[in-house]
PDB file of C-alpha atoms and ligand atoms in Angstrom:
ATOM      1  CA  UNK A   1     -10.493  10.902  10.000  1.00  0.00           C
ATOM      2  CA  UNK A   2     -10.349   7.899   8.465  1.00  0.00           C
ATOM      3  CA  UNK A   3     -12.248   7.653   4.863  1.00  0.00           C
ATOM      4  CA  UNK A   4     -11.081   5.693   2.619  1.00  0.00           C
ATOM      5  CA  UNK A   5      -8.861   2.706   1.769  1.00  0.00           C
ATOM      6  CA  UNK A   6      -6.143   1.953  -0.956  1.00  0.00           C
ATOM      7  CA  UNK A   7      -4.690  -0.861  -2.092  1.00  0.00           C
ATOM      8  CA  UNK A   8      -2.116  -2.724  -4.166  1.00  0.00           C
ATOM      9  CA  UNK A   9      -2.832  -5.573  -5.673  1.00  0.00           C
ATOM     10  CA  UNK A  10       0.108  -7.803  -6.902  1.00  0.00           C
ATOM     11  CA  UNK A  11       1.631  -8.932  -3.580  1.00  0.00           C
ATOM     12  CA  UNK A  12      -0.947  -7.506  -1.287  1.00  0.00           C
ATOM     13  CA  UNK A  13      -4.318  -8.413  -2.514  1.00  0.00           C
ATOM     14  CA  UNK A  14      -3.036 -11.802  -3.330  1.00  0.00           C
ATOM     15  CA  UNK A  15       0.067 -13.103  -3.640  1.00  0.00           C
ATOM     16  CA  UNK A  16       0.423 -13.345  -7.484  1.00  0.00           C
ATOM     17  CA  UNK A  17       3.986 -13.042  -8.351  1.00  0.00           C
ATOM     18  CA  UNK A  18       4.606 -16.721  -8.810  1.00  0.00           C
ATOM     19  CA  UNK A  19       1.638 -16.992 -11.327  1.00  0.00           C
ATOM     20  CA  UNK A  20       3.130 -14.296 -13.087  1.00  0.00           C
ATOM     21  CA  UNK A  21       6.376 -15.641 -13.271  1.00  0.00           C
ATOM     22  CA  UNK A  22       5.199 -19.161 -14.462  1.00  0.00           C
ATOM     23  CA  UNK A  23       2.598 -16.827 -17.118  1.00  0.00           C
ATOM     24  CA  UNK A  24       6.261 -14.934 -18.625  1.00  0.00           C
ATOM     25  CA  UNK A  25       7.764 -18.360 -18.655  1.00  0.00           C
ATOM     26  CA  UNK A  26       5.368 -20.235 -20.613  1.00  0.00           C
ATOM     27  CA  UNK A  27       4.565 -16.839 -23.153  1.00  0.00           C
ATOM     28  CA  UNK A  28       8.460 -16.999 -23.828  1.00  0.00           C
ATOM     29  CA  UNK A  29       8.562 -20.615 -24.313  1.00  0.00           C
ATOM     30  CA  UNK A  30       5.391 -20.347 -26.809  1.00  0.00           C
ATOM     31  CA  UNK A  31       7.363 -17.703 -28.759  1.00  0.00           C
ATOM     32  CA  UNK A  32      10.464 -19.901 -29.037  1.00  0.00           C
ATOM     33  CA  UNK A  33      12.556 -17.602 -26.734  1.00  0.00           C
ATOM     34  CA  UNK A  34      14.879 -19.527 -24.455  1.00  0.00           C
ATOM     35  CA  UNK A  35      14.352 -17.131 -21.129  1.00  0.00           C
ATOM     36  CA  UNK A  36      13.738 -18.989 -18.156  1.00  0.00           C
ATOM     37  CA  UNK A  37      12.823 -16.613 -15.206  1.00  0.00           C
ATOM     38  CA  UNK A  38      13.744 -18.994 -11.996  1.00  0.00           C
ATOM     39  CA  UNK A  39      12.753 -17.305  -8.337  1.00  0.00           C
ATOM     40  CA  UNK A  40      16.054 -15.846  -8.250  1.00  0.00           C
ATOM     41  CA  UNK A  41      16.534 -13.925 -11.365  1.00  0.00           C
ATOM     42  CA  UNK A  42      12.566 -12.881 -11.285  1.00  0.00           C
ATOM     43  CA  UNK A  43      13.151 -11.561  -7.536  1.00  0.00           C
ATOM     44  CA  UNK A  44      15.727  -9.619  -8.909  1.00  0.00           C
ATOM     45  CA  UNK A  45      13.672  -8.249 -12.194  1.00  0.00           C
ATOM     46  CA  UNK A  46      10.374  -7.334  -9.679  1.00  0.00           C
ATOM     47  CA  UNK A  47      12.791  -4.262  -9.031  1.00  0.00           C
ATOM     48  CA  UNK A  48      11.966  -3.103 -12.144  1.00  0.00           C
ATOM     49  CA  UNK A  49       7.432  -2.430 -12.026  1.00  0.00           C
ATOM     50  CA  UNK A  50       5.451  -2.981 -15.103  1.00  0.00           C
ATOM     51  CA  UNK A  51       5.418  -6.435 -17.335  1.00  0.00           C
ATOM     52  CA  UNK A  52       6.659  -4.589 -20.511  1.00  0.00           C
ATOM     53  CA  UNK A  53       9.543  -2.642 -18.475  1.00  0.00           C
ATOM     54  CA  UNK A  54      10.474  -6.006 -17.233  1.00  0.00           C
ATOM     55  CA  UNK A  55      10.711  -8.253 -20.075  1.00  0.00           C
ATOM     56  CA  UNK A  56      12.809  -4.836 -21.870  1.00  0.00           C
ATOM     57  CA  UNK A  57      15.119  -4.676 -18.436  1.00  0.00           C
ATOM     58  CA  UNK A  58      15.314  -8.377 -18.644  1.00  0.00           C
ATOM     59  CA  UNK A  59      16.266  -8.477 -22.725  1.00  0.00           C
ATOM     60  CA  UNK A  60      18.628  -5.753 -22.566  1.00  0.00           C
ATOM     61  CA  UNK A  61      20.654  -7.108 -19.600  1.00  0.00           C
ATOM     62  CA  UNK A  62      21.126 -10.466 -22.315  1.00  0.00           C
ATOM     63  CA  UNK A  63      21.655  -8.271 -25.176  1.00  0.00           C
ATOM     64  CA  UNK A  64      22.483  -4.674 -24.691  1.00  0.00           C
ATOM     65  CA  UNK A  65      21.346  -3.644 -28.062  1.00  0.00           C
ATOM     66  CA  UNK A  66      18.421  -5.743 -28.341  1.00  0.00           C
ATOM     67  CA  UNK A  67      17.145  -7.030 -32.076  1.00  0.00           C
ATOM     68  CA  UNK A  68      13.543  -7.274 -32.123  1.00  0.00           C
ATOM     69  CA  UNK A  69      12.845 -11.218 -33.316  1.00  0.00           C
ATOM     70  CA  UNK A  70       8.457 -10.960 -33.155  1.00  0.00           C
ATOM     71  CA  UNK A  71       7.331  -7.822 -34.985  1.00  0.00           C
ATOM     72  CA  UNK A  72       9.276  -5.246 -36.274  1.00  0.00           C
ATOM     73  CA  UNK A  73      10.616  -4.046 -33.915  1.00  0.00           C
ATOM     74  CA  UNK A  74      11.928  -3.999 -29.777  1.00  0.00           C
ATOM     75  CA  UNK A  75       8.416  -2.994 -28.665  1.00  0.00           C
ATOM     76  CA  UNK A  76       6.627  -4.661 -30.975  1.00  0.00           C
ATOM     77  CA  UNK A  77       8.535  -7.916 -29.774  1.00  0.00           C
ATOM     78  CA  UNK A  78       8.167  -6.743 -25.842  1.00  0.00           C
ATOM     79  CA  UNK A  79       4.261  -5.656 -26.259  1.00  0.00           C
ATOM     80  CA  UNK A  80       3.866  -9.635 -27.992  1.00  0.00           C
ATOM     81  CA  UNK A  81       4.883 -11.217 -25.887  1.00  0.00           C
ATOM     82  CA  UNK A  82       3.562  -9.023 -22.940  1.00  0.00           C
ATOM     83  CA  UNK A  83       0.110  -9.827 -24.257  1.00  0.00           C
ATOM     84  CA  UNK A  84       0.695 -13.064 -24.224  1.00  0.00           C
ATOM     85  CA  UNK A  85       2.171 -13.274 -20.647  1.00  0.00           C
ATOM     86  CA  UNK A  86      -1.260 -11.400 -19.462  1.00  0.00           C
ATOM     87  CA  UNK A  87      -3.334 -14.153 -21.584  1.00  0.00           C
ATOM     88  CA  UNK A  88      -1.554 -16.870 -19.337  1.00  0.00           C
ATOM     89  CA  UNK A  89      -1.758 -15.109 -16.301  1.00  0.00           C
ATOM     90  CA  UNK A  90      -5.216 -14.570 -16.655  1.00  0.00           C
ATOM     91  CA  UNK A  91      -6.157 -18.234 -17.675  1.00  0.00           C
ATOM     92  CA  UNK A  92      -3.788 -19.503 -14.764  1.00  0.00           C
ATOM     93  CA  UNK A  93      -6.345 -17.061 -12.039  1.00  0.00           C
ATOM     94  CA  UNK A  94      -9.487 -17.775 -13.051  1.00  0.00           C
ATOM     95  CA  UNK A  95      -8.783 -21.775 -12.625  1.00  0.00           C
ATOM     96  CA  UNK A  96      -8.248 -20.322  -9.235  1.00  0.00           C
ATOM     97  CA  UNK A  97      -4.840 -20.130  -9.014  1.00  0.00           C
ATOM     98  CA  UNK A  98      -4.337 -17.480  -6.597  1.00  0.00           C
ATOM     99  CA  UNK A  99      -6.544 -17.266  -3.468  1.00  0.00           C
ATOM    100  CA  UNK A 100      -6.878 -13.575  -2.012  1.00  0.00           C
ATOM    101  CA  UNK A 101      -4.487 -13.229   1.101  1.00  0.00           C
ATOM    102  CA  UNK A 102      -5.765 -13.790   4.750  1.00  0.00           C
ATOM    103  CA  UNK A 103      -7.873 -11.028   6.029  1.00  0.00           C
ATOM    104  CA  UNK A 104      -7.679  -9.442   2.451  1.00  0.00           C
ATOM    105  CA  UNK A 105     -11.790  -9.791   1.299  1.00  0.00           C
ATOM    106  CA  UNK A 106     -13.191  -9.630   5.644  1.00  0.00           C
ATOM    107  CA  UNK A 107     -11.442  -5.522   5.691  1.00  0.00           C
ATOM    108  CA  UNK A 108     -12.568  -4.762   2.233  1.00  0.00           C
ATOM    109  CA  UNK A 109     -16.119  -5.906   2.993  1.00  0.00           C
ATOM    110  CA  UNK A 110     -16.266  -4.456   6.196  1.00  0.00           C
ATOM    111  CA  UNK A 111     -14.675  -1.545   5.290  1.00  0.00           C
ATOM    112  CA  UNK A 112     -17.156  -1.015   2.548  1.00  0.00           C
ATOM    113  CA  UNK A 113     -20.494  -1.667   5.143  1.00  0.00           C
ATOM    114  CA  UNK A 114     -18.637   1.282   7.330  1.00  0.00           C
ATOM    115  CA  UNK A 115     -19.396   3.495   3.932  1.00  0.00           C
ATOM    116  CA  UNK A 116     -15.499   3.843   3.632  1.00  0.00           C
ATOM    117  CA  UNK A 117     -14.373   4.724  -0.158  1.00  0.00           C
ATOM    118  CA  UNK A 118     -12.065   1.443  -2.018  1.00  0.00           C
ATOM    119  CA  UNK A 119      -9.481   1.996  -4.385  1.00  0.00           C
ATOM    120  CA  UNK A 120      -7.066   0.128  -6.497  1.00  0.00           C
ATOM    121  CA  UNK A 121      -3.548   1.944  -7.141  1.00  0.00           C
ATOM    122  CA  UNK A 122      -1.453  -1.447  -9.113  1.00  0.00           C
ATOM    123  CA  UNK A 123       1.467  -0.776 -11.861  1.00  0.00           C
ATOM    124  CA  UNK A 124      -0.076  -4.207 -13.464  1.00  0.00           C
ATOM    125  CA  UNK A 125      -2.668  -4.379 -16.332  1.00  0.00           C
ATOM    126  CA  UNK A 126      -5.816  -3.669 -16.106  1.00  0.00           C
ATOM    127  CA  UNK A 127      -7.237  -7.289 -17.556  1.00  0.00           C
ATOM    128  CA  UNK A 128      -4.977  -8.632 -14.341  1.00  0.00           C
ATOM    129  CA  UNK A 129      -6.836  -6.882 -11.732  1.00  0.00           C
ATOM    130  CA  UNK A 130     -10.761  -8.202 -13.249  1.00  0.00           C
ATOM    131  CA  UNK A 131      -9.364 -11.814 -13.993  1.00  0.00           C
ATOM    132  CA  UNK A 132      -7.779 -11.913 -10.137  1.00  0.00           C
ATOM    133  CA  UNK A 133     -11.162 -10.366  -8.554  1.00  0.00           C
ATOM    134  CA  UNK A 134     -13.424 -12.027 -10.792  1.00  0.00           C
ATOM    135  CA  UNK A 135     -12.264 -15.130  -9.892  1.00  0.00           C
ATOM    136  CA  UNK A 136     -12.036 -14.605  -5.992  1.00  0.00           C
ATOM    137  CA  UNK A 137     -15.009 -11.743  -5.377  1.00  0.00           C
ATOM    138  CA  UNK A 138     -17.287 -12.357  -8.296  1.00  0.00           C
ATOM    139  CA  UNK A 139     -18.073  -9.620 -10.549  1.00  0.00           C
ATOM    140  CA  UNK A 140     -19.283  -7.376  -7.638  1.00  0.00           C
ATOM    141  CA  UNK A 141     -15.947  -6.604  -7.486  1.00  0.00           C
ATOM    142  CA  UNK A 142     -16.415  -3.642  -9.646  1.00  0.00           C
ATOM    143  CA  UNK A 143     -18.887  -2.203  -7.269  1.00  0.00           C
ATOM    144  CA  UNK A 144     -16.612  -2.494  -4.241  1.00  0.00           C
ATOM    145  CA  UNK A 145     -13.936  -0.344  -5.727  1.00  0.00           C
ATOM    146  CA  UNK A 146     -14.835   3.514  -6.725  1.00  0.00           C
ATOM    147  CA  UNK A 147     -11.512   4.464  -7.999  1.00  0.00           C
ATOM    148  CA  UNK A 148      -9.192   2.236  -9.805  1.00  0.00           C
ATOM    149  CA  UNK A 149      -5.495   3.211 -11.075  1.00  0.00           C
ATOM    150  CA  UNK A 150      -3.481   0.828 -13.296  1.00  0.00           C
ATOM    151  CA  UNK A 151      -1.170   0.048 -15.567  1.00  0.00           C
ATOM    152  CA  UNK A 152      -3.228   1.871 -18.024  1.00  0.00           C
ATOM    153  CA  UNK A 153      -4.235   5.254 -16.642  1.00  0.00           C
ATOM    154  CA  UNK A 154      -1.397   5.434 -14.454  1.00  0.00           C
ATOM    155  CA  UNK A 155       2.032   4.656 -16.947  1.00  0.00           C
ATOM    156  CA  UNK A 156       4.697   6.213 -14.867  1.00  0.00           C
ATOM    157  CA  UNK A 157       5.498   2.605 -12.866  1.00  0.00           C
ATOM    158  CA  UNK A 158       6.237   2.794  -8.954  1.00  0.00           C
ATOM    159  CA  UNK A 159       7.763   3.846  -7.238  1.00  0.00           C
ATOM    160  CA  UNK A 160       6.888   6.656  -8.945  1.00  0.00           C
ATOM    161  CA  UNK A 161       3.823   8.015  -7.354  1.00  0.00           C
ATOM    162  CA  UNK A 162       1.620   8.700 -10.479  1.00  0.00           C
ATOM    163  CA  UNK A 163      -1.054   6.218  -9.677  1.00  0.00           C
ATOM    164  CA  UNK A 164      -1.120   7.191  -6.172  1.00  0.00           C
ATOM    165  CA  UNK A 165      -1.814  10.771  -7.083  1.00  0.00           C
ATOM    166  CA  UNK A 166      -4.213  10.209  -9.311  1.00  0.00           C
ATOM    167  CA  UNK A 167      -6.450   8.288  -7.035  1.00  0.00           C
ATOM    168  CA  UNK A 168      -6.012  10.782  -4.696  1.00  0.00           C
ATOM    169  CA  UNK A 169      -7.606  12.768  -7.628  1.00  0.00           C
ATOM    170  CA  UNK A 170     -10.540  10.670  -8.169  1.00  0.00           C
ATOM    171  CA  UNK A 171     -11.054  10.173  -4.858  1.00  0.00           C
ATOM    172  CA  UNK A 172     -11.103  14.089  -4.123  1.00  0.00           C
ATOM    173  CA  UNK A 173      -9.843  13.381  -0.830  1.00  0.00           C
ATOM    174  CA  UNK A 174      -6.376  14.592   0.984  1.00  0.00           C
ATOM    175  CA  UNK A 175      -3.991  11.835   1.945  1.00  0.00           C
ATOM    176  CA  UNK A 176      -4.359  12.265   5.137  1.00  0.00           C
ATOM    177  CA  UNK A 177      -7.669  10.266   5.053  1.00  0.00           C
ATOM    178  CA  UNK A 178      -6.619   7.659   3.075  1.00  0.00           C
ATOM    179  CA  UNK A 179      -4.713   4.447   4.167  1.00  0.00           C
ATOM    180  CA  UNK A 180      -2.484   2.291   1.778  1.00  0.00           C
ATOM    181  CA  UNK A 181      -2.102  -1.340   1.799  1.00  0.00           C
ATOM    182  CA  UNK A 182       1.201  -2.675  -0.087  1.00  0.00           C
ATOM    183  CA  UNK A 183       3.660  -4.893  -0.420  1.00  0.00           C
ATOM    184  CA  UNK A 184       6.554  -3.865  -1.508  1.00  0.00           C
ATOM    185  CA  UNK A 185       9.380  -1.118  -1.179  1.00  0.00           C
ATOM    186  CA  UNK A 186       8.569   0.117  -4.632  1.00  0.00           C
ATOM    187  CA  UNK A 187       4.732   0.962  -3.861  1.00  0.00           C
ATOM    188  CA  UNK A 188       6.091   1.774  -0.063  1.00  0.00           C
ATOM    189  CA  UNK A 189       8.224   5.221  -1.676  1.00  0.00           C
ATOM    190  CA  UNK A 190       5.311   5.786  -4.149  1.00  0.00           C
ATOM    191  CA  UNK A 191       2.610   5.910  -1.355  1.00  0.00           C
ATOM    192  CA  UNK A 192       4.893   7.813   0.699  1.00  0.00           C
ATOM    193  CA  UNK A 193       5.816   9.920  -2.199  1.00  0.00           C
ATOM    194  CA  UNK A 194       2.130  10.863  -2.582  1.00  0.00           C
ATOM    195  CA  UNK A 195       1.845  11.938   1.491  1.00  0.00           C
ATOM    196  CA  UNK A 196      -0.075   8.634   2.402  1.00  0.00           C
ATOM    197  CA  UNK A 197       0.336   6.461   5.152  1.00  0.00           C
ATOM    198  CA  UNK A 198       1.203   3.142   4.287  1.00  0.00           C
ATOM    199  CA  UNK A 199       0.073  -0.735   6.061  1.00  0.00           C
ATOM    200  CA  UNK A 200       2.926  -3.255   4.696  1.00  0.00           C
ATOM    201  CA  UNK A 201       2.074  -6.577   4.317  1.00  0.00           C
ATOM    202  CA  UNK A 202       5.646  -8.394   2.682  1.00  0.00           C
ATOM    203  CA  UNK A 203       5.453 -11.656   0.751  1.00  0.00           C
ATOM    204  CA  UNK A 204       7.992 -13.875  -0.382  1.00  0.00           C
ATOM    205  CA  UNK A 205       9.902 -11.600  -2.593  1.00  0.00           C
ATOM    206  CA  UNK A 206       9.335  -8.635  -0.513  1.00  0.00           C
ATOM    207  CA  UNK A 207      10.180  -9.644   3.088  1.00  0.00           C
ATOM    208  CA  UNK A 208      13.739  -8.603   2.749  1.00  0.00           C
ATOM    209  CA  UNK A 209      13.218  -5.263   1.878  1.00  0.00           C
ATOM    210  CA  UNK A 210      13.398  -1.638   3.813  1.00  0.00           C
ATOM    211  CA  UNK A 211      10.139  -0.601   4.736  1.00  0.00           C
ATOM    212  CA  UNK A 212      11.108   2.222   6.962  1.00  0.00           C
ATOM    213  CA  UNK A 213       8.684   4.605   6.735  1.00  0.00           C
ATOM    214  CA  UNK A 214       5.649   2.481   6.594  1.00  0.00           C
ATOM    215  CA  UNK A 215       2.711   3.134   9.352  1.00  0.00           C
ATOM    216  CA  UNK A 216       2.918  -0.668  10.268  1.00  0.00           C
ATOM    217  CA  UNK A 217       4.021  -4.074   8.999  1.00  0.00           C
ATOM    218  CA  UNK A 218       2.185  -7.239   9.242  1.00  0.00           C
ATOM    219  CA  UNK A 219       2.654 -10.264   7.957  1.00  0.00           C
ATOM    220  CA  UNK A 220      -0.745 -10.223   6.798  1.00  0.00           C
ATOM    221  CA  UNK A 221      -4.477  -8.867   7.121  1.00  0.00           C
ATOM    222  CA  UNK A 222      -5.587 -11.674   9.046  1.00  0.00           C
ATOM    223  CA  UNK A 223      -7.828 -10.002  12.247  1.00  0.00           C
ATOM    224  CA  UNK A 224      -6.936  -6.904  11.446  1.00  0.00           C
ATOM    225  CA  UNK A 225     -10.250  -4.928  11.985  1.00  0.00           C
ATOM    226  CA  UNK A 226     -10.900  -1.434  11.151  1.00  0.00           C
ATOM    227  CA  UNK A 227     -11.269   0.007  14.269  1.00  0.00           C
ATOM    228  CA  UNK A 228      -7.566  -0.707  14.563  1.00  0.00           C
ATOM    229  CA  UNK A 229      -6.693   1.193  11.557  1.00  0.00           C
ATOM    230  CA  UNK A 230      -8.602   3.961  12.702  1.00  0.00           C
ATOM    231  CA  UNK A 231      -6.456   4.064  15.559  1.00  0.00           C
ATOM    232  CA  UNK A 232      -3.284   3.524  13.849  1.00  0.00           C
ATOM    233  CA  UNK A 233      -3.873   5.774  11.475  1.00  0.00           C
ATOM    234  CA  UNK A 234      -5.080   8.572  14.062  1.00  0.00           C
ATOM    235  CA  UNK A 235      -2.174   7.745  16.235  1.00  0.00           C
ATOM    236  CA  UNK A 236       0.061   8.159  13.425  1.00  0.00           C
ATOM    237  CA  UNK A 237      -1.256  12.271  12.580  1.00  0.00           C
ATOM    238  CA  UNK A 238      -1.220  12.781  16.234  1.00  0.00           C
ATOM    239  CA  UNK A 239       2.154  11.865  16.447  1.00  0.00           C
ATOM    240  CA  UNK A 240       3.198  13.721  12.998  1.00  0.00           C
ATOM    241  CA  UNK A 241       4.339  10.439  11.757  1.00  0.00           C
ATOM    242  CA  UNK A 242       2.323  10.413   8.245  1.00  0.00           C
ATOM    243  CA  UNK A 243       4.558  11.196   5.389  1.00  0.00           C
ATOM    244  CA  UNK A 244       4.489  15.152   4.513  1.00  0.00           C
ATOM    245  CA  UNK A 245       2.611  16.126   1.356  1.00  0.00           C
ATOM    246  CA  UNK A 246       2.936  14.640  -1.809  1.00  0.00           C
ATOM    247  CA  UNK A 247       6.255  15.029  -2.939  1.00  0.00           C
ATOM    248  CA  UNK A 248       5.530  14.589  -6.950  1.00  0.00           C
ATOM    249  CA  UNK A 249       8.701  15.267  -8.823  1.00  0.00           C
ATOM    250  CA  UNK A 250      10.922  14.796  -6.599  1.00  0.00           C
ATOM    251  CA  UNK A 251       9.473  11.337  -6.209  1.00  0.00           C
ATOM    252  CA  UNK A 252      12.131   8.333  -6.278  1.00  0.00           C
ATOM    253  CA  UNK A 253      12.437   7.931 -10.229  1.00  0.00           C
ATOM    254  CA  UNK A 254      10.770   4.498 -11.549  1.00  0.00           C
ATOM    255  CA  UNK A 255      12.602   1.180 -10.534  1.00  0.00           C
ATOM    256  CA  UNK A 256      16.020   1.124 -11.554  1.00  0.00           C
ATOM    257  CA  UNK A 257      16.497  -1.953 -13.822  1.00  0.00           C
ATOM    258  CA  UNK A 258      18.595  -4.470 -13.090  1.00  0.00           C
TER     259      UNK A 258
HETATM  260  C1  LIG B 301       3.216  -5.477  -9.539  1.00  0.00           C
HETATM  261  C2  LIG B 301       3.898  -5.296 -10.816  1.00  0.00           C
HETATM  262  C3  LIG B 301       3.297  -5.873 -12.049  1.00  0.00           C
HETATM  263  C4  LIG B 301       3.194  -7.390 -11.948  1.00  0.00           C
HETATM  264  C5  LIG B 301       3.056  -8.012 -13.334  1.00  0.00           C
HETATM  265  O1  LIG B 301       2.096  -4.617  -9.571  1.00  0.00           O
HETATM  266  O2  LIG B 301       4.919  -4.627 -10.861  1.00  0.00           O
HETATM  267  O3  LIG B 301       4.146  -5.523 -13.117  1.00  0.00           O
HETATM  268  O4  LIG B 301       4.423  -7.877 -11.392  1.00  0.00           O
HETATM  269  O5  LIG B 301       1.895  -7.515 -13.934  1.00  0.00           O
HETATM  270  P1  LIG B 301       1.501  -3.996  -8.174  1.00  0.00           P
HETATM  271  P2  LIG B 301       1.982  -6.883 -15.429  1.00  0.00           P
HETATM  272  O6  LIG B 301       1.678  -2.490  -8.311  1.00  0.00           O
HETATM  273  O7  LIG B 301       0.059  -4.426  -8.146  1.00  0.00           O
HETATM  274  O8  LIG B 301       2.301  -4.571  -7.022  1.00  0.00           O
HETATM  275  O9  LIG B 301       2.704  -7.889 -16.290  1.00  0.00           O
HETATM  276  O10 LIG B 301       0.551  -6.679 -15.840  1.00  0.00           O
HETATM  277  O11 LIG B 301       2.741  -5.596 -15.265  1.00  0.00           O
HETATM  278 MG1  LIG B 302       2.631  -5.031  -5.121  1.00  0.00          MG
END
């Protein structure tokens, strides 16, 4: 049965990507570096999860032995201007920059007044996920969601399926009650990777992608209720199509970078 709910954020709780492009951008061009992350090269570099791992996959595609020019040394340089991205990003989301997606906020409340459990499994920071649902729940965000995985507690990136696992943890539940919302094929193999059943909802950079193995895809939440899930989801054990147990370390190794 049914019992609780997990989702991404970047890409499926709202579609953030852009401010977090424009948020890299202007943190390089405040540091006097002369990267400009266009759609194209920043659809490429989403390959690649995690802000730092990006900027580092980014650098060492310009210079293949990198010399740190903030700090002393790469990471410093990477973990500077990281922090500054994340400054941006949040500044650019609470002047309500990024609207939830359709449907996104009408499941998760309803889902919560059926006494289902809410979790968060993102590869981005933690000060990302309270500036986005700050600024488009209000601070009762935080009672909405019972188990949260990030960037912090969960540092192997997707699609490896460390956050995924862990909120399985916390949630003390097996994967077969749980439902995943995401975006991408990167969080697609890491939910899959970790046995759960997985709702796609693609955005811009995503749409292309191979989402074989997810339970559905929609182009977004909009009317979807939960007694559909429930059936979905029921459908999908009756017919043996949820993934097989959590496949840990033989889970698809972390994005490859570009
Ligand atoms: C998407 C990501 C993140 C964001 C940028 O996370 O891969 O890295 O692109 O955020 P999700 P950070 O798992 O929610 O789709 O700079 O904080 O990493
Ligand atoms: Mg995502």
């Amino acid at each position: 049965m049914l019992q609780a709910l997990v989702f991404d954020v970047d890409g499926t709780l709202a579609d953030t990507e852009e401010a977090h492009r424009a948020a890299f951008n202007q943190a390089f061009a405040e540091a006097g570096c002369p990267w400009v992350w266009d759609r194209d090269v920043y659809g490429q570099l989403l390959a690649v999860s995690g802000g730092k791992e990006r900027i580092l996959a980014y650098w060492k595609q310009q210079q293949p032995d990198p010399e740190p020019f903030l700090g002393n040394s790469v990471q410093d340089t990477v973990d500077y201007l990281h922090a500054r991205k994340t400054a941006a990003y949040a500044q650019a989301v609470q002047d309500g920059a990024v609207p939830l997606r359709p449907g996104v906020l009408a499941l998760i409340e309803e889902a919560s007044h059926a006494d289902l459990r809410l979790a968060i499994a993102t590869t981005t920071t933690p000060a990302n996920i309270d500036a986005l649902l700050q600024a488009t729940i209000g601070s009762r965000w935080r009672t909405l969601f019972s188990v949260i995985e990030d960037a912090a507690t969960a540092p192997l990136k997707k699609p490896h399926p460390q956050a995924y696992l862990q909120t399985l943890q916390h949630l003390q539940l097996p994967g077969a009650a749980c439902l995943v919302f995401e975006d991408s094929a990167n969080g697609l193999q890491a939910a899959t990777a970790a046995g759960l059943a997985t709702l796609i909802t693609p955005n811009g950079y995503t749409e292309d992608q191979d989402f074989g193995c997810a339970l559905r895809v929609l182009p977004n939440l909009a009317g979807v209720k939960l007694a559909q899930l429930r059936a979905w989801h029921e459908n999908a054990a009756s017919c043996g199509e949820r993934p097989s147990g959590p496949s840990g370390a033989r889970a698809a190794m972390p994005g490859t970078p570009i």
